[in-house]
Protein backbone atom coordinates (compact mmCIF):
# COMPACT_ATOMS: atom_id res chain seq x y z
CA UNK A 1 0.00 0.00 0.00
CA UNK A 2 2.76 2.43 0.93
CA UNK A 3 4.56 1.43 -2.22
CA UNK A 4 1.55 2.17 -4.41
CA UNK A 5 1.04 5.59 -2.77
CA UNK A 6 4.71 6.47 -3.29
CA UNK A 7 4.49 5.31 -6.91
CA UNK A 8 1.33 7.36 -7.48
CA UNK A 9 2.92 10.47 -5.96
CA UNK A 10 6.07 10.02 -8.04
CA UNK A 11 4.05 9.65 -11.24
CA UNK A 12 1.93 12.63 -10.30
CA UNK A 13 5.01 14.77 -9.79
CA UNK A 14 6.40 13.75 -13.16
CA UNK A 15 3.17 14.18 -15.10
CA UNK A 16 1.95 17.40 -13.48
CA UNK A 17 4.69 20.02 -13.65
CA UNK A 18 4.56 22.81 -11.12
CA UNK A 19 2.63 25.91 -12.02
CA UNK A 20 5.42 28.46 -12.26
CA UNK A 21 5.20 31.68 -14.15
CA UNK A 22 7.77 32.28 -16.80
CA UNK A 23 9.97 35.20 -16.00
CA UNK A 24 10.42 37.86 -18.57
CA UNK A 25 14.06 38.69 -19.21
CA UNK A 26 15.17 41.83 -17.46
CA UNK A 27 15.31 44.85 -19.76
CA UNK A 28 18.82 46.04 -20.55
CA UNK A 29 20.14 48.52 -18.05
CA UNK A 30 19.84 52.08 -19.23
CA UNK A 31 22.98 54.13 -19.02
CA UNK A 32 22.34 57.60 -17.72
CA UNK A 33 25.73 59.03 -18.57
CA UNK A 34 26.77 59.82 -22.09
CA UNK A 35 29.82 58.02 -23.44
CA UNK A 36 33.07 59.85 -22.89
CA UNK A 37 34.02 62.09 -25.75
CA UNK A 38 37.53 62.04 -27.09
CA UNK A 39 39.16 65.43 -26.85
CA UNK A 40 41.79 66.22 -29.42
CA UNK A 41 44.19 68.97 -28.42
CA UNK A 42 46.38 70.76 -30.92
CA UNK A 43 49.70 71.21 -29.07
CA UNK A 44 50.54 74.26 -31.18
CA UNK A 45 47.54 76.19 -29.79
CA UNK A 46 47.85 77.79 -26.32
CA UNK A 47 45.70 76.54 -23.47
CA UNK A 48 45.47 77.57 -19.79
CA UNK A 49 47.73 75.71 -17.38
CA UNK A 50 45.45 74.81 -14.47
CA UNK A 51 47.84 73.31 -11.93
CA UNK A 52 51.46 72.30 -11.56
CA UNK A 53 52.33 69.25 -9.47
CA UNK A 54 55.84 68.11 -8.58
CA UNK A 55 56.38 64.41 -7.81
CA UNK A 56 59.45 62.39 -6.98
CA UNK A 57 61.44 65.31 -5.62
CA UNK A 58 63.24 64.89 -2.31
CA UNK A 59 65.79 67.72 -2.39
CA UNK A 60 64.02 71.02 -3.11
CA UNK A 61 60.71 72.58 -2.16
CA UNK A 62 57.95 72.19 -4.73
CA UNK A 63 57.62 75.99 -5.04
CA UNK A 64 61.33 76.28 -5.88
CA UNK A 65 61.08 73.71 -8.68
CA UNK A 66 57.99 75.43 -10.10
CA UNK A 67 59.81 78.80 -9.98
CA UNK A 68 62.81 77.28 -11.78
CA UNK A 69 60.55 75.86 -14.52
CA UNK A 70 59.24 79.31 -15.41
CA UNK A 71 55.66 78.02 -15.57
CA UNK A 72 52.79 79.51 -13.56
CA UNK A 73 49.23 78.27 -13.00
CA UNK A 74 46.79 80.23 -15.17
CA UNK A 75 49.43 80.93 -17.80
CA UNK A 76 48.58 80.24 -21.45
CA UNK A 77 51.01 77.52 -22.56
CA UNK A 78 51.92 75.47 -25.61
CA UNK A 79 54.05 72.39 -26.10
CA UNK A 80 57.05 74.69 -26.64
CA UNK A 81 56.56 76.14 -23.13
CA UNK A 82 56.76 72.66 -21.61
CA UNK A 83 59.86 71.85 -23.65
CA UNK A 84 61.49 75.10 -22.45
CA UNK A 85 60.57 74.35 -18.81
CA UNK A 86 62.07 70.88 -19.13
CA UNK A 87 65.28 72.32 -20.58
CA UNK A 88 65.52 74.86 -17.72
CA UNK A 89 65.12 72.15 -15.09
CA UNK A 90 67.66 69.88 -16.77
CA UNK A 91 70.14 72.75 -17.06
CA UNK A 92 69.78 73.45 -13.33
CA UNK A 93 71.45 70.13 -12.54
CA UNK A 94 68.62 68.73 -10.44
XYZ file of C-alpha atoms in Angstrom:
94
model
C 0.000 0.000 0.000
C 2.757 2.433 0.929
C 4.555 1.432 -2.218
C 1.553 2.174 -4.406
C 1.044 5.594 -2.767
C 4.713 6.466 -3.287
C 4.487 5.314 -6.910
C 1.332 7.357 -7.480
C 2.916 10.467 -5.958
C 6.067 10.018 -8.039
C 4.054 9.646 -11.244
C 1.932 12.635 -10.298
C 5.015 14.770 -9.786
C 6.398 13.752 -13.163
C 3.167 14.180 -15.102
C 1.955 17.403 -13.485
C 4.692 20.018 -13.647
C 4.560 22.806 -11.119
C 2.627 25.907 -12.024
C 5.420 28.462 -12.259
C 5.196 31.679 -14.151
C 7.772 32.282 -16.798
C 9.969 35.201 -16.003
C 10.423 37.864 -18.573
C 14.062 38.690 -19.210
C 15.166 41.833 -17.458
C 15.307 44.855 -19.758
C 18.817 46.035 -20.551
C 20.142 48.520 -18.048
C 19.844 52.080 -19.230
C 22.978 54.131 -19.020
C 22.342 57.600 -17.723
C 25.734 59.035 -18.568
C 26.770 59.824 -22.087
C 29.816 58.024 -23.443
C 33.065 59.851 -22.886
C 34.021 62.090 -25.753
C 37.526 62.042 -27.094
C 39.160 65.435 -26.847
C 41.791 66.222 -29.424
C 44.193 68.969 -28.420
C 46.377 70.762 -30.916
C 49.705 71.209 -29.073
C 50.538 74.257 -31.176
C 47.539 76.191 -29.790
C 47.852 77.786 -26.320
C 45.703 76.543 -23.467
C 45.470 77.572 -19.786
C 47.734 75.714 -17.380
C 45.449 74.814 -14.467
C 47.841 73.308 -11.934
C 51.465 72.300 -11.555
C 52.329 69.252 -9.475
C 55.844 68.111 -8.578
C 56.379 64.408 -7.813
C 59.452 62.385 -6.983
C 61.442 65.311 -5.623
C 63.238 64.894 -2.308
C 65.790 67.723 -2.388
C 64.019 71.020 -3.108
C 60.715 72.581 -2.160
C 57.947 72.193 -4.726
C 57.621 75.989 -5.036
C 61.333 76.276 -5.877
C 61.080 73.714 -8.679
C 57.994 75.433 -10.096
C 59.813 78.796 -9.983
C 62.814 77.279 -11.782
C 60.551 75.863 -14.516
C 59.238 79.308 -15.407
C 55.655 78.020 -15.565
C 52.789 79.510 -13.557
C 49.230 78.269 -13.002
C 46.791 80.227 -15.168
C 49.433 80.931 -17.803
C 48.576 80.235 -21.453
C 51.011 77.516 -22.561
C 51.920 75.474 -25.614
C 54.054 72.395 -26.102
C 57.050 74.685 -26.638
C 56.562 76.137 -23.130
C 56.761 72.658 -21.606
C 59.862 71.855 -23.648
C 61.493 75.098 -22.454
C 60.569 74.349 -18.814
C 62.066 70.884 -19.129
C 65.279 72.325 -20.582
C 65.518 74.858 -17.715
C 65.123 72.149 -15.089
C 67.664 69.878 -16.774
C 70.141 72.753 -17.064
C 69.776 73.446 -13.332
C 71.451 70.125 -12.541
C 68.618 68.733 -10.440
